[in-house]
C-alpha cells in the first residue's frame, strides 16, 4: 500500500474513533462534565480498523475465506448493507480483528470497495424469543436474535460497523442510506449465494 492510502487510513481511523467516543459518551449531569468514554472501546475500534485495511483489496477477503453473497437493501428504503462476504469460521468471534462478515459496495470500474464490517454470534438456544446470551462489542449490544440470511445459517446476533463508509444514520446502524444495491450487478456473486438477505 502506498503512503497516501496509509495516511488516509490513519486519518479515517482517528475520525472513526472520535465518532465512537461522541456517540457512546453518556450525557453530562446537569452542571457537570461529560463522563469519559471507555478507552477499551476506542482501542478495540482502532484494532478493527487496522485489521480491516487489508480488505480494501477484495481479493484478500476472498483469499481469507470470505464468501460473497447478494446485495442486501432495506425494503423500507432506509438504505442498504451492500454485499455481505461471510466467513463462517469467524462466527462467534468477539475479536475486533476477526469479523464474521465484510460489507462491500459497487465501486468504479466494476470493482467492489469495502464499506463496513460485521460481527456474527450464533444464538445458543436458537430461539428468537429469548436473548439472554446477547453479546456486545465496542460498548454496543448486538441486534437479534434473528433468522439466518442464507440456507443453513443459524439464528444469530450481529453488529454492523461502518468503518469505511460514513453512515449518517450512525456508525452502528444496520442500514446505510449512502449505500445502494443495483437492480442487476455486473459483479455477480456465486450462484449458490445469491439469495436476498434483508435483516
Coordinates of N, CA and C in Angstrom, one line a residue:
X1 N 0.9 -1.2 0.0 CA 0.0 0.0 0.0 C 0.9 1.2 0.0
X2 N 0.6 2.2 -0.8 CA 1.4 3.4 -0.9 C 1.2 4.3 0.3
X3 N 2.1 5.3 0.5 CA 2.0 6.2 1.7 C 0.6 6.9 1.7
X4 N 0.1 7.3 0.5 CA -1.1 8.1 0.5 C -2.3 7.3 1.1
X5 N -2.6 6.0 0.7 CA -3.7 5.3 1.3 C -3.4 5.1 2.8
X6 N -2.2 4.9 3.2 CA -1.9 4.7 4.6 C -2.2 5.9 5.4
X7 N -1.8 7.1 4.9 CA -2.2 8.4 5.6 C -3.7 8.5 5.6
X8 N -4.4 8.2 4.5 CA -5.8 8.3 4.5 C -6.4 7.4 5.5
X9 N -6.0 6.1 5.6 CA -6.5 5.2 6.6 C -6.3 5.6 8.0
X10 N -5.1 6.2 8.3 CA -4.9 6.7 9.6 C -5.8 7.8 10.0
X11 N -6.0 8.7 9.0 CA -6.9 9.9 9.3 C -8.3 9.4 9.5
X12 N -8.8 8.4 8.7 CA -10.1 7.9 8.9 C -10.3 7.1 10.2
X13 N -9.2 6.4 10.6 CA -9.3 5.7 11.9 C -9.4 6.6 13.0
X14 N -8.7 7.7 13.0 CA -8.8 8.8 14.0 C -10.2 9.4 14.1
X15 N -10.7 9.6 12.9 CA -12.1 10.2 12.8 C -13.1 9.3 13.3
X16 N -13.0 8.0 13.0 CA -14.0 7.0 13.5 C -13.9 6.8 15.0
X17 N -12.7 6.8 15.5 CA -12.5 6.7 17.0 C -13.2 7.9 17.7
X18 N -13.0 9.1 17.1 CA -13.6 10.3 17.7 C -15.1 10.2 17.6
X19 N -15.6 9.7 16.5 CA -17.1 9.5 16.3 C -17.6 8.5 17.3
X20 N -16.9 7.4 17.5 CA -17.4 6.4 18.5 C -17.4 7.1 19.9
X21 N -16.4 7.9 20.2 CA -16.4 8.5 21.6 C -17.5 9.4 21.8
X22 N -17.9 10.2 20.7 CA -19.0 11.1 20.8 C -20.3 10.4 20.9
X23 N -20.4 9.3 20.1 CA -21.7 8.5 20.1 C -21.9 7.8 21.4
X24 N -20.9 7.3 22.0 CA -21.1 6.4 23.1 C -20.9 7.1 24.5
X25 N -20.4 8.3 24.5 CA -20.2 9.0 25.8 C -21.6 9.4 26.4
X26 N -21.8 9.1 27.6 CA -23.1 9.4 28.3 C -23.2 10.9 28.4
X27 N -24.5 11.3 28.4 CA -24.8 12.8 28.6 C -24.3 13.3 29.9
X28 N -23.8 14.5 30.0 CA -23.2 15.0 31.2 C -24.4 15.3 32.2
X29 N -24.1 15.2 33.5 CA -25.0 15.5 34.5 C -25.2 17.0 34.5
X30 N -26.3 17.5 35.0 CA -26.6 19.0 35.0 C -25.5 19.7 35.7
X31 N -24.8 20.6 34.9 CA -23.8 21.4 35.5 C -22.5 20.7 35.7
X32 N -22.3 19.4 35.2 CA -21.1 18.7 35.4 C -20.5 18.3 34.1
X33 N -19.2 17.8 34.1 CA -18.5 17.5 32.9 C -19.1 16.1 32.4
X34 N -18.8 15.9 31.1 CA -19.3 14.6 30.5 C -18.4 13.5 31.0
X35 N -19.1 12.3 31.2 CA -18.3 11.2 31.7 C -17.4 10.7 30.6
X36 N -16.2 10.2 30.9 CA -15.2 9.8 29.9 C -15.7 8.5 29.2
X37 N -15.3 8.4 27.9 CA -15.6 7.2 27.1 C -14.7 6.1 27.6
X38 N -15.2 4.8 27.6 CA -14.4 3.7 27.9 C -13.3 3.6 26.9
X39 N -12.1 3.7 27.3 CA -11.0 3.7 26.4 C -10.8 2.3 25.7
X40 N -11.3 1.3 26.3 CA -11.1 0.0 25.7 C -12.0 -0.1 24.4
X41 N -13.1 0.5 24.4 CA -14.0 0.5 23.2 C -13.3 1.2 22.1
X42 N -12.6 2.3 22.3 CA -11.9 3.1 21.3 C -10.7 2.2 20.8
X43 N -10.0 1.6 21.7 CA -8.9 0.7 21.3 C -9.3 -0.4 20.4
X44 N -10.5 -1.0 20.8 CA -11.0 -2.1 20.0 C -11.4 -1.7 18.6
X45 N -12.0 -0.5 18.6 CA -12.4 0.0 17.3 C -11.2 0.3 16.4
X46 N -10.1 0.9 17.0 CA -8.9 1.1 16.3 C -8.3 -0.2 15.8
X47 N -8.4 -1.3 16.6 CA -7.9 -2.6 16.2 C -8.7 -3.1 15.0
X48 N -10.0 -3.0 15.0 CA -10.8 -3.4 13.9 C -10.5 -2.7 12.7
X49 N -10.3 -1.4 12.8 CA -10.0 -0.6 11.6 C -8.6 -1.0 11.0
X50 N -7.6 -1.2 11.8 CA -6.3 -1.5 11.4 C -6.3 -2.9 10.7
X51 N -7.1 -3.9 11.3 CA -7.2 -5.2 10.8 C -7.9 -5.3 9.5
X52 N -8.8 -4.4 9.3 CA -9.6 -4.5 8.0 C -9.0 -3.7 6.9
X53 N -7.9 -3.0 7.1 CA -7.3 -2.3 6.0 C -7.0 -3.2 4.8
X54 N -6.5 -4.4 5.1 CA -6.1 -5.3 4.0 C -7.3 -5.7 3.1
X55 N -8.5 -5.6 3.7 CA -9.7 -6.0 2.9 C -10.2 -4.9 2.0
X56 N -9.4 -3.8 1.9 CA -9.7 -2.8 0.9 C -9.5 -3.4 -0.5
X57 N -8.7 -4.5 -0.5 CA -8.4 -5.3 -1.7 C -9.4 -6.5 -1.6
X58 N -10.4 -6.5 -2.4 CA -11.4 -7.6 -2.3 C -10.8 -9.0 -2.5
X59 N -9.7 -9.1 -3.3 CA -9.1 -10.4 -3.4 C -8.5 -11.0 -2.1
X60 N -8.1 -10.1 -1.3 CA -7.6 -10.5 0.0 C -8.7 -11.1 0.9
X61 N -9.9 -10.5 0.8 CA -11.1 -11.0 1.5 C -11.4 -12.4 1.0
X62 N -11.4 -12.6 -0.3 CA -11.7 -13.9 -0.8 C -10.7 -14.9 -0.4
X63 N -9.4 -14.5 -0.4 CA -8.3 -15.5 0.0 C -8.4 -15.8 1.4
X64 N -9.0 -15.0 2.3 CA -9.1 -15.2 3.7 C -10.4 -16.0 4.0
X65 N -11.1 -16.4 3.0 CA -12.3 -17.3 3.3 C -13.6 -16.6 3.3
X66 N -13.7 -15.3 3.0 CA -14.9 -14.6 2.9 C -15.7 -14.9 1.6
X67 N -16.9 -15.3 1.7 CA -17.7 -15.7 0.5 C -18.7 -14.7 0.2
X68 N -18.8 -14.2 -1.0 CA -19.7 -13.1 -1.4 C -21.1 -13.6 -1.6
X69 N -22.1 -12.8 -1.1 CA -23.5 -13.1 -1.3 C -24.1 -11.9 -2.0
X70 N -25.4 -12.0 -2.2 CA -26.1 -10.9 -2.9 C -26.2 -9.6 -2.1
X71 N -26.4 -8.5 -2.9 CA -26.5 -7.2 -2.2 C -27.8 -7.1 -1.4
X72 N -27.7 -6.6 -0.2 CA -28.9 -6.5 0.7 C -29.3 -5.1 0.9
X73 N -30.6 -4.8 0.5 CA -31.1 -3.4 0.7 C -32.4 -3.5 1.6
X74 N -32.6 -2.4 2.2 CA -33.8 -2.3 3.1 C -35.1 -2.1 2.3
X75 N -36.0 -3.0 2.4 CA -37.3 -2.9 1.6 C -38.0 -1.6 2.0
X76 N -37.8 -1.0 3.2 CA -38.5 0.2 3.6 C -37.8 1.4 3.1
X77 N -36.6 1.3 2.4 CA -36.0 2.4 1.7 C -35.0 3.2 2.6
X78 N -34.5 2.6 3.7 CA -33.6 3.3 4.6 C -32.1 3.1 4.2
X79 N -31.9 2.5 3.0 CA -30.5 2.3 2.6 C -30.2 0.9 2.3
X80 N -29.0 0.5 2.5 CA -28.6 -0.9 2.2 C -27.4 -1.2 3.1
X81 N -27.0 -2.5 3.0 CA -25.8 -3.0 3.7 C -24.8 -3.3 2.6
X82 N -25.2 -3.5 1.4 CA -24.3 -3.8 0.4 C -24.1 -5.4 0.3
X83 N -23.0 -5.8 -0.3 CA -22.8 -7.2 -0.4 C -22.1 -7.8 0.8
X84 N -22.7 -8.8 1.4 CA -22.1 -9.5 2.6 C -21.1 -10.5 2.1
X85 N -19.9 -10.5 2.7 CA -19.0 -11.5 2.4 C -18.8 -12.2 3.8
X86 N -19.4 -13.4 3.9 CA -19.4 -14.2 5.1 C -18.3 -15.1 5.3
X87 N -17.8 -15.3 6.5 CA -16.7 -16.2 6.8 C -17.2 -17.0 8.0
X88 N -17.8 -18.2 7.8 CA -18.4 -19.0 8.8 C -17.4 -19.4 9.9
X89 N -16.1 -19.5 9.6 CA -15.1 -19.9 10.6 C -14.9 -18.8 11.6
X90 N -15.4 -17.6 11.3 CA -15.3 -16.5 12.3 C -16.6 -16.1 13.0
X91 N -17.7 -17.0 12.8 CA -18.9 -16.8 13.5 C -18.6 -17.0 15.0
X92 N -19.1 -16.2 15.9 CA -18.8 -16.3 17.3 C -17.7 -15.5 17.8
X93 N -16.9 -14.9 16.8 CA -15.8 -14.1 17.2 C -16.2 -12.8 17.8
X94 N -15.6 -12.4 18.9 CA -15.8 -11.1 19.5 C -14.4 -10.4 19.5
X95 N -13.5 -10.9 18.7 CA -12.2 -10.3 18.5 C -12.3 -9.2 17.5
X96 N -12.0 -8.0 17.9 CA -12.2 -6.8 17.0 C -11.4 -7.0 15.6
X97 N -10.4 -7.9 15.6 CA -9.6 -8.1 14.4 C -10.2 -9.2 13.5
X98 N -11.3 -9.9 14.0 CA -11.8 -11.0 13.2 C -13.3 -11.0 13.0
X99 N -13.8 -10.1 12.2 CA -15.2 -10.0 11.9 C -15.7 -11.2 11.2
X100 N -17.0 -11.6 11.4 CA -17.6 -12.7 10.7 C -18.0 -12.4 9.3
X101 N -18.1 -11.1 9.0 CA -18.5 -10.7 7.6 C -17.9 -9.3 7.3
X102 N -17.8 -9.1 6.0 CA -17.4 -7.8 5.5 C -18.5 -7.3 4.6
X103 N -18.6 -6.0 4.5 CA -19.7 -5.3 3.7 C -19.0 -4.5 2.6
X104 N -19.3 -4.9 1.3 CA -18.8 -4.3 0.2 C -19.9 -3.6 -0.6
X105 N -19.5 -2.6 -1.4 CA -20.4 -1.9 -2.3 C -19.7 -1.8 -3.7
X106 N -20.6 -1.6 -4.7 CA -20.0 -1.4 -6.0 C -19.2 -0.1 -6.1
X107 N -18.0 -0.2 -6.7 CA -17.2 0.9 -6.9 C -17.0 1.2 -8.4
X108 N -16.1 2.2 -8.7 CA -15.8 2.5 -10.1 C -15.1 1.4 -10.8
X109 N -15.3 1.3 -12.1 CA -14.6 0.3 -12.9 C -15.0 -1.1 -12.6
X110 N -16.2 -1.3 -12.1 CA -16.7 -2.7 -11.8 C -16.0 -3.4 -10.6
X111 N -15.2 -2.6 -9.9 CA -14.6 -3.2 -8.7 C -15.5 -2.9 -7.5
X112 N -15.3 -3.8 -6.5 CA -16.0 -3.6 -5.2 C -15.1 -2.9 -4.2
X113 N -15.7 -2.1 -3.3 CA -14.9 -1.4 -2.3 C -15.5 -1.7 -0.9
X114 N -14.7 -1.8 0.1 CA -15.1 -2.1 1.4 C -15.8 -0.9 2.0
X115 N -16.9 -1.2 2.7 CA -17.7 -0.2 3.3 C -17.8 -0.4 4.8
X116 N -17.9 -1.6 5.2 CA -18.1 -1.9 6.7 C -17.7 -3.3 7.0
X117 N -17.8 -3.6 8.3 CA -17.5 -4.9 8.8 C -18.6 -5.3 9.8
X118 N -18.7 -6.6 10.0 CA -19.9 -7.1 10.8 C -19.4 -8.3 11.7
X119 N -19.9 -8.3 12.9 CA -19.6 -9.5 13.8 C -20.9 -10.3 13.9
X120 N -20.7 -11.6 13.9 CA -21.9 -12.5 14.0 C -21.7 -13.5 15.1
X121 N -22.6 -13.7 16.0 CA -22.5 -14.6 17.1 C -23.8 -15.5 17.0
X122 N -23.6 -16.8 17.0 CA -24.7 -17.7 16.9 C -25.5 -17.7 18.2
X123 N -26.8 -17.7 18.2 CA -27.7 -17.7 19.3 C -27.6 -19.1 19.9
X124 N -27.3 -19.2 21.2 CA -27.1 -20.6 21.8 C -28.3 -21.5 21.8
X125 N -29.5 -20.9 22.1 CA -30.7 -21.8 22.1 C -31.5 -21.8 20.8
X126 N -31.1 -21.0 19.9 CA -31.7 -20.9 18.5 C -33.2 -20.6 18.7
X127 N -33.5 -19.8 19.7 CA -34.9 -19.4 20.0 C -34.9 -17.9 19.9
X128 N -35.6 -17.3 18.9 CA -35.7 -15.9 18.7 C -36.5 -15.2 19.7
X129 N -37.2 -15.9 20.6 CA -37.9 -15.2 21.7 C -37.1 -15.0 22.9
X130 N -35.9 -15.5 23.0 CA -35.0 -15.3 24.2 C -33.8 -14.6 23.7
X131 N -33.2 -13.8 24.6 CA -32.0 -13.1 24.3 C -31.0 -12.9 25.4
X132 N -31.0 -13.9 26.3 CA -30.2 -13.9 27.5 C -28.7 -14.0 27.2
X133 N -28.3 -14.4 26.0 CA -26.9 -14.5 25.6 C -26.5 -13.4 24.6
X134 N -27.2 -12.3 24.6 CA -26.9 -11.2 23.7 C -25.5 -10.7 24.0
X135 N -24.6 -10.7 22.9 CA -23.2 -10.2 23.2 C -23.1 -8.7 22.9
X136 N -22.0 -8.2 23.3 CA -21.7 -6.8 23.0 C -20.2 -6.6 22.6
X137 N -20.0 -5.5 21.9 CA -18.6 -5.2 21.4 C -18.6 -3.7 21.2
X138 N -17.5 -3.1 21.4 CA -17.3 -1.6 21.3 C -18.3 -0.9 22.1
X139 N -18.8 -1.5 23.2 CA -19.8 -0.9 24.1 C -21.2 -0.9 23.5
X140 N -21.4 -1.7 22.4 CA -22.7 -1.8 21.8 C -23.2 -3.2 21.9
X141 N -24.5 -3.3 22.2 CA -25.2 -4.6 22.2 C -25.5 -5.0 20.7
X142 N -25.4 -6.3 20.5 CA -25.7 -6.8 19.1 C -27.2 -6.8 18.9
X143 N -27.6 -6.7 17.6 CA -29.0 -6.8 17.2 C -29.4 -8.3 17.1
X144 N -30.7 -8.6 17.3 CA -31.1 -10.0 17.2 C -31.7 -10.5 18.5
X145 N -31.9 -11.8 18.7 CA -31.6 -12.8 17.6 C -32.5 -12.7 16.4
X146 N -32.0 -13.2 15.3 CA -32.7 -13.1 14.0 C -32.4 -14.4 13.2
X147 N -33.3 -14.7 12.3 CA -33.0 -15.9 11.5 C -31.8 -15.8 10.6
X148 N -31.3 -16.9 10.1 CA -30.2 -16.9 9.1 C -30.6 -16.2 7.8
X149 N -29.6 -15.7 7.1 CA -29.8 -15.0 5.9 C -29.5 -15.8 4.6
X150 N -29.2 -17.0 4.8 CA -29.0 -18.0 3.7 C -29.2 -19.4 4.2
X151 N -29.5 -20.3 3.4 CA -29.8 -21.7 3.8 C -28.7 -22.2 4.7
X152 N -29.0 -22.7 5.9 CA -28.0 -23.3 6.8 C -27.4 -22.3 7.8
X153 N -27.7 -21.0 7.6 CA -27.1 -20.0 8.6 C -28.0 -20.1 9.8
X154 N -27.4 -20.2 11.0 CA -28.3 -20.4 12.2 C -28.8 -19.0 12.7
X155 N -29.8 -19.1 13.6 CA -30.3 -17.9 14.3 C -29.1 -17.3 15.0
X156 N -29.0 -16.0 14.9 CA -27.8 -15.3 15.4 C -28.0 -13.9 15.8
X157 N -27.0 -13.3 16.4 CA -27.0 -11.8 16.7 C -25.9 -11.2 15.7
X158 N -26.1 -9.9 15.4 CA -25.0 -9.3 14.6 C -24.8 -7.8 15.0
X159 N -23.7 -7.3 14.6 CA -23.3 -5.9 14.9 C -22.6 -5.4 13.6
X160 N -23.2 -4.4 13.0 CA -22.6 -3.7 11.8 C -21.8 -2.5 12.3
X161 N -20.6 -2.3 11.7 CA -19.8 -1.1 12.0 C -19.3 -0.6 10.7
X162 N -19.7 0.7 10.4 CA -19.4 1.3 9.1 C -18.1 2.0 9.2
X163 N -17.0 1.2 9.2 CA -15.6 1.8 9.4 C -15.1 2.5 8.1
X164 N -15.6 2.0 6.9 CA -15.0 2.5 5.7 C -16.0 3.3 4.8
X165 N -17.2 3.6 5.3 CA -18.2 4.4 4.6 C -19.0 5.1 5.6
X166 N -18.9 6.4 5.6 CA -19.7 7.2 6.6 C -21.1 6.9 6.5
X167 N -21.7 6.6 7.7 CA -23.2 6.4 7.7 C -23.9 7.5 8.5
X168 N -24.6 8.3 7.8 CA -25.3 9.4 8.5 C -26.3 8.9 9.5
X169 N -26.7 7.7 9.4 CA -27.7 7.1 10.4 C -27.0 6.6 11.6
X170 N -25.7 6.6 11.6 CA -24.9 6.2 12.8 C -23.9 5.1 12.5
X171 N -22.8 5.1 13.2 CA -21.7 4.2 13.0 C -22.1 2.7 13.1
X172 N -23.1 2.4 14.0 CA -23.5 1.0 14.2 C -24.9 0.7 13.6
X173 N -25.5 1.6 12.9 CA -26.8 1.3 12.3 C -26.7 0.2 11.3
X174 N -27.7 -0.6 11.2 CA -27.6 -1.7 10.3 C -27.7 -1.3 8.8
X175 N -28.5 -0.2 8.5 CA -28.7 0.3 7.2 C -27.9 1.6 7.0
X176 N -27.2 1.7 5.8 CA -26.5 2.9 5.5 C -27.2 3.6 4.3
X177 N -27.8 4.8 4.5 CA -28.5 5.4 3.4 C -27.6 5.8 2.2
X178 N -26.3 5.8 2.4 CA -25.3 6.2 1.4 C -24.9 4.9 0.6
X179 N -25.4 3.8 0.9 CA -25.1 2.5 0.2 C -26.4 2.1 -0.5
X180 N -26.2 1.6 -1.8 CA -27.4 1.2 -2.6 C -27.0 -0.2 -3.3
X181 N -28.1 -0.9 -3.7 CA -27.9 -2.1 -4.4 C -28.4 -1.9 -5.9
X182 N -27.6 -2.3 -6.8 CA -28.1 -2.2 -8.2 C -29.2 -3.2 -8.5
X183 N -30.0 -2.9 -9.5 CA -31.1 -3.8 -9.9 C -30.4 -5.1 -10.4
X184 N -29.4 -4.9 -11.2 CA -28.6 -6.1 -11.7 C -27.1 -5.7 -11.6
X185 N -26.4 -6.6 -10.9 CA -25.0 -6.3 -10.6 C -24.1 -6.9 -11.7
X186 N -23.2 -6.2 -12.2 CA -22.2 -6.7 -13.2 C -21.2 -7.6 -12.5
X187 N -21.1 -7.5 -11.2 CA -20.2 -8.3 -10.5 C -21.0 -9.4 -9.7
X188 N -21.3 -10.5 -10.3 CA -22.3 -11.4 -9.7 C -21.6 -12.2 -8.6
X189 N -22.4 -12.5 -7.6 CA -22.0 -13.5 -6.5 C -22.1 -14.9 -7.1
X190 N -21.4 -15.8 -6.4 CA -21.6 -17.2 -6.8 C -23.0 -17.7 -6.8
X191 N -23.4 -18.5 -7.8 CA -24.8 -18.9 -7.9 C -25.4 -19.4 -6.7
X192 N -24.7 -20.1 -5.8 CA -25.2 -20.7 -4.6 C -25.4 -19.7 -3.5
X193 N -25.0 -18.5 -3.7 CA -25.1 -17.5 -2.7 C -25.7 -16.2 -3.1
X194 N -26.8 -16.3 -3.8 CA -27.4 -15.1 -4.4 C -28.8 -14.7 -3.7
X195 N -29.1 -15.4 -2.7 CA -30.4 -15.0 -2.0 C -30.4 -13.6 -1.4
X196 N -31.4 -12.9 -1.5 CA -31.5 -11.6 -0.9 C -31.6 -11.7 0.6
X197 N -30.9 -10.9 1.4 CA -30.8 -11.1 2.8 C -31.1 -9.8 3.5
X198 N -32.3 -9.4 3.7 CA -32.7 -8.2 4.5 C -32.8 -8.6 5.9
X199 N -32.1 -7.8 6.8 CA -32.2 -8.0 8.2 C -31.9 -6.8 8.9

